[in-house]
Amino acid sequence: MAGGYAGKMGFVDLTANEIKIESLDEGLARDYIGGQGLGARILFERQKKGVDPLGPESYLGFTTGPLTGTKVPTGGRYMAVCKSPLTGGWGDANSGGYFGAELKAAGWDAIFVTGAAASPKYITIFDDRIEIKDAAHLWGQDTIATEKAIQKEAGDKKIRTASIGPASEKLSLISGIINDSGRAAARSGVGAVMGSKKLKAVAVSGSGKAAIADKDELDRLRKDFLKEMKEMGGFAQLLMQHGTCGLTSGLVACGATPVKNWRHTGTQSFAGLEKIGDPDTVIQYQKRKYGCANCPIACGGIFNVTGGKYPVGETHKPEYETIGAFGTMCMCDDLEAIIKLNDMCNRSGLDTISTGSVLAFAMECFENGIISESDTDGLALTWGNAEAMIAMTDKMIAREGFGDILADGVKVAAQRIGSGAEKFAMHVGGQEPGLHNALFLPSRGTGFVCDPTPGRHTAAPMAAIDGGARQFAPYPELKIEKFEKYTYTGKGPTSATASSYLQVGSSAGVCIMPMMFFGNFPLVEFFNAVTGWDLDADEVLSTGARIQTLRHCFNLREGIVPADVKLPKRMLGQPPQEEGPVAGVTLDVDSLAREYRQAMGWDPDSGQPQESTLEKLGLTELVKTHG
């Protein structure tokens, strides 16, 4: 087996209480890498078309990549994969921390879970040994309490746990899986899938190490990259100094951050910006910095809040997306309330992007008289009302009162409320979008509507196309020419290249930050040093196109019509904003999307891959048999 791979996968059937082990074929690994690539290949072949994502026939996978658990910088990511109960199509969620690296150290490339237990269970993995254990005593506990309880039961404080909290247990469609007390595989509703299986946690302890084909070459590549990274300015330094919370003020100022449920942009639209956007103000609560496994950037932080109205003690630093979701989207300038809400989401399993978005949606409904305090359990959901936000989030976690209406995201909430609420529901294909405005970078919209996980900011690297000439990576194939920002033709091939490259890096188990934004991350060379393969950029891009096309085919199989996935009119600038940095802008994302699909070798209108595309990518028989 190639270096970087453990060479085996585990399949746990919670209905039958059975565990099976399968070898990972090296050809399959090279074709699909790992992560969402391997997950898409397994689910497309083995999961039936049209299954209920919350039913026992659905699959939930925990997948690593060949660079997970190695010395490759940021090589610590894992992916949760499933059919999304939120969108009805392909679902995946990426997380850092140490869980993925521990799974590889235990000797596993992936664990797939099917069935549904009659009573709560958790899975332990100690190297080669997988066991299914009773979790009745853990059900109802938050993720941090669950992690501590499992560590105590195992007698191992270093055991790594991926668990669900009460929101996921109650099948909130906007819930995720939490590992390492605050790292989140948050999107696509993966937590609800785990909750539907009555699976409380997966706990892993490994004593091995990932095999490396050429250790000397890996050490050389790592040393050179770290030296270059330390000498870089701009974004790299911002991440190392403050983390993503350092982005907030700048992104608001340029028009990238949505304000007041996507109605506005710019500093003039939010008077309290400095209270939550100044990076030094945010990290005043930081007790210590930390990095995920094998990560030299260390953008994470542990806060300690002991005073004020919301003393949470030690908790994880809120990311930019969280500050945007609870802050600018809801017009809340109470930083300690945002820290509290972040802690509540980490403990319960709620996705902060979706939670903040659904609160902003409810506030706009409240503002327009569609709902009132008689509907909201007496809570005044006015803009910036931090106490009401916290109280309603509690209700969402418990599915109590109006919280039950909101607990499945804005699309479902709008359907339940009716009375015109739909026009305030900002979602893309059923999922609340990441807090990055396509009105500022139009190609962001390409990724939002074209990726099989709609609305996903991390799946839209083509946004960089509108930011000027640059390179994603040190390969001629990844160079971006200068494009006029608001031109809607000619960008398709570059968008296709960017998304294909992203698929491979994410599937490999490295972080998107250096891989897609530093410009000097030698992904191909890291691959070859670890695996012993002889990849080049062309093969990497072909493999990425294969993964992206199969994820896309998964959605087609589930009845999703690509052209029906659109940005809400407000996000397109219909009507255009009247003030701020993107005033007067109206987008033509349909043209960008059609060009992207065509460049991927899919029909620009129907989205169906051309026969020649499937043949070139080696997908013809798989799609014919299981599509």
XYZ file of C-alpha atoms in Angstrom:
627
model
C 0.000 0.000 0.000
C 1.192 3.501 -0.748
C 2.570 5.617 2.070
C 0.075 7.759 3.958
C -2.614 5.095 3.880
C -3.463 2.621 6.611
C -4.871 0.282 3.977
C -8.162 -0.562 5.629
C -11.694 0.660 6.238
C -14.176 -0.291 8.935
C -17.919 -0.785 8.364
C -20.124 -0.692 11.460
C -23.767 -1.805 11.199
C -25.586 -0.516 14.285
C -28.800 -2.384 13.463
C -27.103 -5.782 13.223
C -24.417 -4.873 15.790
C -21.797 -6.071 13.309
C -18.349 -4.839 12.362
C -16.622 -5.663 9.098
C -13.150 -4.760 7.901
C -12.188 -4.238 4.273
C -8.864 -3.524 2.622
C -8.482 -0.257 0.745
C -7.344 -0.945 -2.810
C -4.431 1.249 -3.855
C -5.982 1.938 -7.248
C -9.151 3.161 -5.583
C -7.075 5.337 -3.265
C -5.198 6.938 -6.143
C -8.413 7.564 -8.080
C -10.321 9.117 -5.138
C -7.566 10.097 -2.668
C -9.532 9.980 0.627
C -11.823 12.379 2.492
C -14.866 13.391 0.472
C -13.424 11.671 -2.615
C -13.297 8.240 -1.024
C -16.579 8.944 0.736
C -18.327 9.825 -2.506
C -17.039 6.651 -4.157
C -18.224 4.389 -1.322
C -21.638 6.024 -0.897
C -22.372 6.251 -4.618
C -21.761 2.537 -5.012
C -23.199 1.169 -1.773
C -25.976 3.529 -0.691
C -29.242 3.164 -2.573
C -30.726 6.017 -4.548
C -33.423 7.929 -2.700
C -32.705 6.666 0.817
C -33.955 8.701 3.743
C -30.799 10.428 5.059
C -32.176 9.968 8.578
C -33.103 6.332 7.959
C -31.119 3.200 8.810
C -30.079 2.553 5.193
C -28.065 5.759 5.036
C -24.306 5.830 5.446
C -22.274 8.113 7.697
C -18.550 8.100 7.035
C -15.543 9.402 8.940
C -12.800 9.606 6.321
C -9.161 10.677 6.411
C -6.726 11.436 3.592
C -3.195 10.223 2.876
C -1.706 13.412 4.348
C -3.802 13.197 7.543
C -1.597 12.317 10.497
C 1.666 13.041 8.678
C 4.174 15.867 9.105
C 2.700 17.696 6.125
C 1.779 21.146 7.475
C -1.935 21.213 8.450
C -2.220 17.466 7.757
C -4.819 16.820 10.434
C -8.193 17.109 8.711
C -10.955 14.527 8.463
C -14.302 14.559 6.670
C -17.769 13.457 7.767
C -19.739 12.318 4.697
C -23.389 11.386 4.168
C -26.508 12.209 2.209
C -27.483 15.612 3.559
C -30.871 15.828 5.293
C -30.634 19.609 4.849
C -30.235 19.722 1.054
C -31.294 16.236 -0.005
C -28.034 15.785 -1.915
C -24.390 15.139 -1.226
C -23.294 16.108 2.269
C -19.855 16.522 3.786
C -18.293 18.509 6.594
C -14.591 19.081 7.214
C -12.977 19.401 10.623
C -9.544 19.836 12.132
C -8.362 19.170 15.657
C -6.783 15.810 16.423
C -9.519 13.255 15.758
C -8.527 12.611 12.137
C -4.843 12.157 12.923
C -5.748 9.766 15.755
C -7.941 7.697 13.445
C -4.991 7.299 11.096
C -2.674 6.470 14.022
C -5.102 3.704 14.972
C -4.676 2.237 11.501
C -7.823 3.316 9.669
C -8.422 5.290 6.495
C -12.167 5.471 7.075
C -15.009 4.250 9.264
C -18.493 3.958 7.743
C -21.576 3.561 9.911
C -24.935 2.217 8.739
C -28.113 1.082 10.463
C -29.633 2.558 13.590
C -29.213 1.306 17.136
C -32.279 0.559 19.255
C -30.708 2.486 22.124
C -27.837 5.008 22.302
C -24.382 3.638 21.493
C -20.862 4.865 21.055
C -17.985 3.323 19.152
C -14.484 2.891 20.521
C -11.468 2.263 18.324
C -8.246 1.151 19.989
C -5.861 0.427 17.137
C -7.273 -2.674 15.370
C -10.093 -3.197 17.886
C -13.523 -1.648 17.217
C -16.272 -2.048 19.804
C -19.863 -0.854 20.089
C -20.708 0.264 23.632
C -23.780 1.430 25.507
C -24.229 5.206 25.623
C -27.536 5.516 27.475
C -25.754 7.346 30.287
C -24.252 9.811 27.799
C -27.423 10.621 25.863
C -28.544 14.178 26.599
C -25.096 15.361 27.649
C -23.276 18.074 25.747
C -20.223 17.303 23.633
C -17.666 18.460 26.192
C -19.227 16.446 29.013
C -19.417 13.449 26.667
C -15.760 13.749 25.758
C -14.690 13.936 29.400
C -16.896 10.993 30.369
C -15.465 8.777 27.622
C -11.916 9.748 28.551
C -12.641 8.755 32.142
C -14.237 5.446 31.145
C -11.328 4.626 28.849
C -8.755 5.695 31.399
C -7.119 7.711 28.638
C -7.164 11.532 28.682
C -5.718 11.605 25.176
C -8.442 9.555 23.531
C -9.924 11.654 20.715
C -13.681 11.902 20.452
C -16.123 13.018 17.760
C -19.542 13.341 19.374
C -22.966 14.902 19.072
C -24.820 17.112 21.511
C -28.508 17.540 22.344
C -29.337 19.421 19.123
C -28.021 16.567 16.994
C -29.780 14.014 19.197
C -33.031 15.846 18.452
C -32.193 15.694 14.724
C -31.782 19.399 14.075
C -31.058 19.599 10.356
C -28.469 22.324 11.019
C -26.468 20.285 13.522
C -22.964 18.895 13.206
C -20.364 16.698 14.870
C -17.915 18.160 17.417
C -14.419 16.859 18.133
C -11.719 18.083 20.492
C -14.230 20.120 22.525
C -14.791 22.731 19.855
C -13.658 21.726 16.378
C -16.729 21.238 14.238
C -17.709 19.164 11.229
C -20.670 21.493 11.197
C -22.310 21.658 7.805
C -24.745 19.554 5.719
C -26.661 18.307 8.771
C -24.141 15.534 9.467
C -24.982 15.724 13.177
C -28.626 14.873 12.506
C -27.550 11.787 10.541
C -25.396 10.680 13.468
C -28.248 11.354 15.886
C -30.677 9.338 13.757
C -28.417 6.333 14.215
C -28.455 6.791 17.985
C -24.687 7.103 17.745
C -23.463 9.406 20.492
C -19.748 9.343 19.755
C -16.783 7.747 18.042
C -13.713 7.625 20.287
C -10.272 6.755 18.935
C -6.868 5.980 20.380
C -3.984 4.894 18.159
C -0.413 3.853 18.817
C 0.855 3.776 15.246
C 2.156 6.282 12.743
C 1.387 6.945 9.118
C 3.897 5.269 6.802
C 5.976 7.709 4.756
C 7.593 6.718 1.465
C 10.370 9.328 1.528
C 10.894 10.819 4.985
C 13.938 12.872 4.004
C 12.097 14.528 1.138
C 9.075 15.226 3.336
C 11.292 16.804 5.986
C 12.972 18.977 3.341
C 9.669 20.107 1.854
C 8.245 20.855 5.285
C 11.312 22.832 6.370
C 11.299 24.920 3.180
C 7.576 25.640 3.376
C 7.709 26.648 7.048
C 10.600 29.007 6.333
C 8.661 30.646 3.502
C 5.501 30.847 5.596
C 7.255 32.672 8.435
C 8.574 35.211 5.957
C 5.171 35.789 4.337
C 3.114 38.829 5.193
C -0.556 39.586 4.756
C -3.033 36.786 5.189
C -0.553 34.250 6.587
C 0.552 36.604 9.340
C -3.038 37.559 10.135
C -3.955 33.898 10.630
C -0.936 33.224 12.810
C -1.500 36.308 14.944
C -5.272 36.469 15.318
C -6.920 33.594 13.468
C -9.915 34.141 11.207
C -11.505 36.577 13.671
C -8.883 39.019 12.397
C -10.731 39.172 9.078
C -13.985 40.679 10.288
C -13.377 44.434 10.102
C -11.673 44.283 6.721
C -14.325 42.060 5.159
C -17.131 44.277 6.423
C -15.395 47.371 5.064
C -14.926 45.958 1.566
C -18.479 44.619 1.297
C -17.730 40.908 1.637
C -19.575 40.456 4.926
C -23.385 40.475 4.898
C -25.134 42.741 7.383
C -28.700 42.472 8.712
C -29.678 39.222 6.995
C -27.850 40.086 3.748
C -29.643 43.448 3.371
C -26.576 45.668 3.691
C -22.787 45.807 3.507
C -20.098 48.195 4.667
C -19.003 49.824 7.894
C -21.735 52.472 7.674
C -24.362 49.735 8.053
C -23.242 48.496 11.477
C -22.299 51.018 14.133
C -21.045 48.406 16.600
C -18.460 46.849 14.282
C -15.348 47.706 16.318
C -16.810 46.010 19.409
C -16.802 42.638 17.648
C -14.554 43.207 14.629
C -11.345 44.629 16.041
C -9.051 41.571 16.299
C -7.221 42.788 19.395
C -10.550 43.372 21.116
C -11.618 39.824 20.299
C -8.455 38.094 21.491
C -8.335 39.969 24.782
C -10.084 36.891 26.174
C -7.501 34.483 24.754
C -5.774 32.336 27.353
C -3.620 30.460 24.875
C -3.223 29.804 21.165
C -3.371 26.340 19.703
C -3.067 24.577 16.376
C -4.749 21.490 14.989
C -2.670 18.361 14.396
C 0.521 19.079 12.433
C -0.454 22.731 11.958
C 2.219 25.437 12.302
C -0.290 28.262 11.741
C -2.075 27.805 15.090
C -5.049 30.000 14.240
C -7.139 28.506 17.057
C -7.428 29.883 20.545
C -8.820 29.021 23.959
C -10.702 31.869 25.612
C -11.502 32.263 29.256
C -14.552 34.339 30.155
C -15.209 34.403 33.891
C -17.112 37.647 34.390
C -19.885 39.660 32.788
C -23.394 38.475 31.935
C -22.232 35.332 30.145
C -19.376 33.640 32.046
C -18.606 30.451 30.118
C -15.160 29.695 31.515
C -12.750 28.107 29.049
C -14.107 27.938 25.531
C -12.942 28.040 21.925
C -12.339 31.322 20.134
C -15.146 32.195 17.702
C -14.161 32.109 14.032
C -14.953 34.854 11.523
C -18.016 32.949 10.272
C -19.410 32.795 13.807
C -18.824 36.494 14.461
C -20.480 37.325 11.160
C -23.440 35.011 11.773
C -24.267 36.225 15.282
C -22.783 39.699 14.925
C -23.292 41.514 11.639
C -26.131 39.280 10.422
C -28.118 39.849 13.634
C -26.823 43.384 14.336
C -25.427 42.226 17.678
C -22.363 44.082 18.992
C -22.125 42.192 22.299
C -18.901 40.192 21.942
C -19.384 38.212 25.157
C -22.854 37.175 23.949
C -21.305 35.952 20.688
C -18.703 33.972 22.641
C -21.544 32.498 24.702
C -23.522 31.568 21.562
C -20.432 29.954 20.051
C -19.974 27.895 23.209
C -23.640 26.866 23.173
C -23.332 25.693 19.574
C -20.136 23.750 20.258
C -21.734 21.999 23.208
C -25.055 21.254 21.513
C -23.740 20.554 18.017
C -25.458 23.417 16.208
C -23.734 24.924 13.161
C -22.966 28.561 13.988
C -23.424 29.779 10.398
C -26.893 28.292 10.131
C -27.893 29.211 13.680
C -26.981 32.870 13.255
C -28.668 32.901 9.857
C -31.937 31.483 11.158
C -31.942 33.979 14.034
C -31.438 36.836 11.555
C -34.272 35.430 9.439
C -36.553 35.317 12.487
C -35.600 38.886 13.410
C -36.584 40.135 9.968
C -39.875 38.241 10.185
C -40.414 39.852 13.599
C -39.572 43.298 12.233
C -42.132 42.872 9.453
C -44.951 41.625 11.686
C -45.020 38.088 10.266
C -44.331 36.786 13.766
C -44.810 38.433 17.154
C -44.021 37.757 20.797
C -47.110 35.575 20.972
C -45.402 33.268 18.459
C -41.878 33.519 19.879
C -42.651 32.465 23.451
C -42.567 36.067 24.651
C -39.120 36.832 23.259
C -38.668 40.124 21.442
C -36.600 39.079 18.441
C -35.464 42.594 17.662
C -32.187 43.315 15.914
C -29.216 42.994 18.237
C -31.177 41.652 21.212
C -28.469 39.396 22.611
C -30.557 38.055 25.510
C -33.324 37.002 23.132
C -30.783 35.388 20.782
C -29.366 33.283 23.595
C -32.798 32.329 24.902
C -34.022 31.353 21.433
C -30.885 29.331 20.732
C -31.585 27.429 23.955
C -35.066 26.707 22.632
C -33.652 25.568 19.299
C -31.312 23.141 21.045
C -34.180 21.687 23.078
C -36.740 21.939 20.227
C -39.030 23.830 22.563
C -41.712 26.295 21.464
C -40.689 28.559 18.605
C -37.212 27.033 18.777
C -38.666 23.901 17.221
C -39.792 25.999 14.234
C -36.257 27.314 13.702
C -34.242 24.186 14.517
C -34.123 22.886 10.939
C -32.846 26.033 9.239
C -34.326 28.920 7.321
C -35.873 27.007 4.424
C -37.932 24.730 6.662
C -38.698 27.550 9.110
C -40.063 29.732 6.309
C -42.291 26.889 5.127
C -43.602 26.394 8.654
C -44.236 30.091 9.268
C -45.678 30.972 5.844
C -47.297 34.409 5.432
C -44.534 35.563 3.084
C -41.629 34.543 5.321
C -39.964 32.881 2.335
C -38.679 36.200 0.988
C -36.536 36.640 4.106
C -35.132 33.077 4.029
C -31.553 33.391 2.776
C -30.517 29.901 1.708
C -28.940 28.224 -1.311
C -30.369 24.826 -2.172
C -31.621 24.499 1.409
C -28.384 25.456 3.165
C -27.556 28.785 4.785
C -24.570 30.287 2.908
C -21.229 31.136 4.426
C -20.748 34.786 5.276
C -19.045 35.856 2.038
C -20.917 38.144 -0.319
C -20.961 37.372 -4.035
C -21.814 41.037 -4.631
C -18.196 41.708 -3.650
C -16.661 38.717 -5.486
C -19.131 37.480 -8.135
C -17.380 34.146 -8.671
C -18.212 33.342 -5.057
C -21.695 32.841 -6.440
C -20.386 30.218 -8.880
C -19.250 28.051 -5.996
C -22.358 28.736 -3.937
C -24.700 27.419 -6.631
C -22.507 24.894 -8.466
C -20.814 22.904 -5.735
C -22.721 19.774 -4.686
C -22.744 21.263 -1.179
C -24.570 24.531 -2.005
C -23.842 27.741 -0.155
C -20.493 26.436 1.093
C -17.901 29.198 1.282
C -15.021 26.721 1.609
C -16.152 25.003 -1.592
C -15.987 28.190 -3.651
C -12.278 28.854 -4.299
C -13.149 30.385 -7.657
C -13.980 33.567 -5.738
C -10.259 34.315 -5.877
C -10.621 34.771 -9.637
C -12.100 38.196 -9.012
C -9.324 39.300 -6.687
C -6.618 39.914 -9.282
C -3.831 37.881 -10.893
C -2.297 35.309 -8.538
C -1.580 31.604 -8.114
C -3.293 29.031 -5.932
C -0.153 26.931 -5.864
C 3.351 26.833 -7.387
C 2.214 25.232 -10.657
C 1.590 26.971 -14.011
C -1.790 25.201 -14.243
C -2.960 27.029 -11.118
C -2.155 30.552 -12.269
C -5.051 33.013 -12.390
C -5.000 35.669 -15.057
C -6.330 39.164 -14.470
C -10.125 39.181 -14.801
C -12.491 42.111 -14.698
C -14.480 41.530 -11.514
C -17.948 42.097 -12.939
C -17.404 40.312 -16.237
C -19.492 37.172 -16.613
C -17.741 35.397 -19.456
C -14.365 33.705 -19.772
C -14.043 32.571 -16.145
C -15.446 29.040 -16.495
C -12.198 27.141 -17.204
C -10.350 28.817 -14.323
C -13.286 28.137 -11.998
C -13.266 24.462 -12.996
C -9.528 24.200 -12.397
C -9.821 25.843 -8.974
C -12.634 23.600 -7.765
C -10.884 20.460 -9.049
C -7.686 21.361 -7.227
C -9.610 22.007 -4.023
C -11.199 18.542 -4.145
C -7.818 16.833 -4.065
C -6.335 18.933 -1.286
C -9.411 18.598 0.914
C -9.631 14.855 0.222
C -5.954 14.529 1.119
C -6.544 15.864 4.632
C -4.920 19.306 4.592
C -6.394 22.675 5.504
C -7.779 24.957 2.819
C -5.955 28.014 4.192
C -2.357 27.392 3.048
C -3.365 25.120 0.188
C -5.619 27.656 -1.569
C -4.568 31.059 -0.237
C -0.821 31.121 0.429
C 0.178 30.375 -3.171
C 3.288 28.371 -2.275
C 1.907 25.132 -0.773
C 3.619 22.279 -2.686
C 0.703 19.843 -2.575
C 1.933 17.609 -5.402
C 5.402 17.268 -3.913
C 3.970 16.531 -0.455
C 1.744 13.872 -2.027
C 4.645 12.154 -3.745
C 6.938 12.261 -0.729
C 4.279 10.681 1.485
C 2.790 8.138 -0.935
C 5.733 7.282 -3.174
C 3.608 8.052 -6.216
C 4.701 10.163 -9.176
C 1.760 12.561 -9.475
C 1.979 15.739 -11.480
C -0.362 18.743 -11.555
C -2.283 17.366 -14.532
C -3.116 14.126 -12.747
C -4.075 16.030 -9.607
C -6.517 18.178 -11.568
C -7.948 15.150 -13.381
C -8.454 13.370 -10.061
C -10.124 16.451 -8.616
C -12.460 16.636 -11.604
C -13.339 12.965 -11.045
C -14.214 13.598 -7.396
C -16.197 16.745 -8.153
C -18.093 15.057 -10.988
C -19.004 12.065 -8.835
C -20.264 14.323 -6.040
C -22.266 16.156 -8.694
C -23.639 12.850 -10.046
C -24.728 11.959 -6.516
C -26.963 15.041 -6.536
C -28.309 14.264 -10.003
C -29.165 10.762 -8.840
C -31.103 12.231 -5.924
C -33.214 14.344 -8.282
C -31.529 17.705 -7.763
C -31.672 19.908 -10.861
C -28.498 22.039 -10.882
C -30.124 24.981 -12.637
C -32.741 25.154 -9.866
C -30.071 25.921 -7.243
C -29.876 29.710 -7.219
C -28.895 32.583 -4.990
C -31.781 34.473 -3.379
C -32.590 37.697 -5.218
C -31.226 39.769 -2.347
C -27.843 38.078 -2.688
C -27.881 38.849 -6.422
C -28.524 42.540 -5.856
C -32.135 42.430 -6.990
C -32.838 45.216 -6.203
C -29.312 46.589 -5.818
C -28.141 47.979 -2.496
C -28.446 51.753 -2.259
C -25.315 52.476 -0.249
C -22.058 50.885 0.818
C -19.167 49.304 -1.078
C -21.366 47.188 -3.406
C -24.075 49.780 -4.035
C -25.674 49.477 -7.448
C -24.324 45.965 -8.130
C -26.551 43.293 -9.676
C -25.026 39.899 -10.533
C -25.387 37.478 -13.422
C -24.471 34.262 -11.614
C -26.453 32.142 -14.089
C -23.929 32.920 -16.818
C -20.996 32.134 -14.524
C -22.622 28.847 -13.507
C -23.357 27.779 -17.091
C -19.727 28.450 -18.073
C -18.459 26.502 -15.079
C -20.620 23.481 -15.871
C -19.514 23.563 -19.473
C -15.836 23.740 -18.449
C -16.354 20.743 -16.156
C -17.680 18.762 -19.108
C -21.279 18.872 -17.931
C -24.225 20.114 -19.942
C -24.456 23.844 -19.132
C -28.238 23.716 -18.768
C -29.166 20.275 -17.404
C -25.884 19.680 -15.600
C -25.686 16.119 -16.920
C -22.060 15.086 -17.497
C -21.247 14.408 -21.119
C -20.519 10.780 -22.003
C -17.018 11.770 -23.066
C -16.443 13.359 -19.649
C -17.498 10.224 -17.775
C -15.335 8.117 -20.065
C -12.289 10.346 -19.609
C -12.686 10.299 -15.824
C -13.301 6.561 -15.615
C -16.824 7.013 -14.264
C -18.925 5.547 -17.081
C -19.579 2.102 -15.607
C -20.018 3.371 -12.038
C -22.600 5.985 -13.029
C -24.359 3.624 -15.448
C -24.662 0.893 -12.805
C -25.475 2.966 -9.745
C -26.762 6.274 -11.140
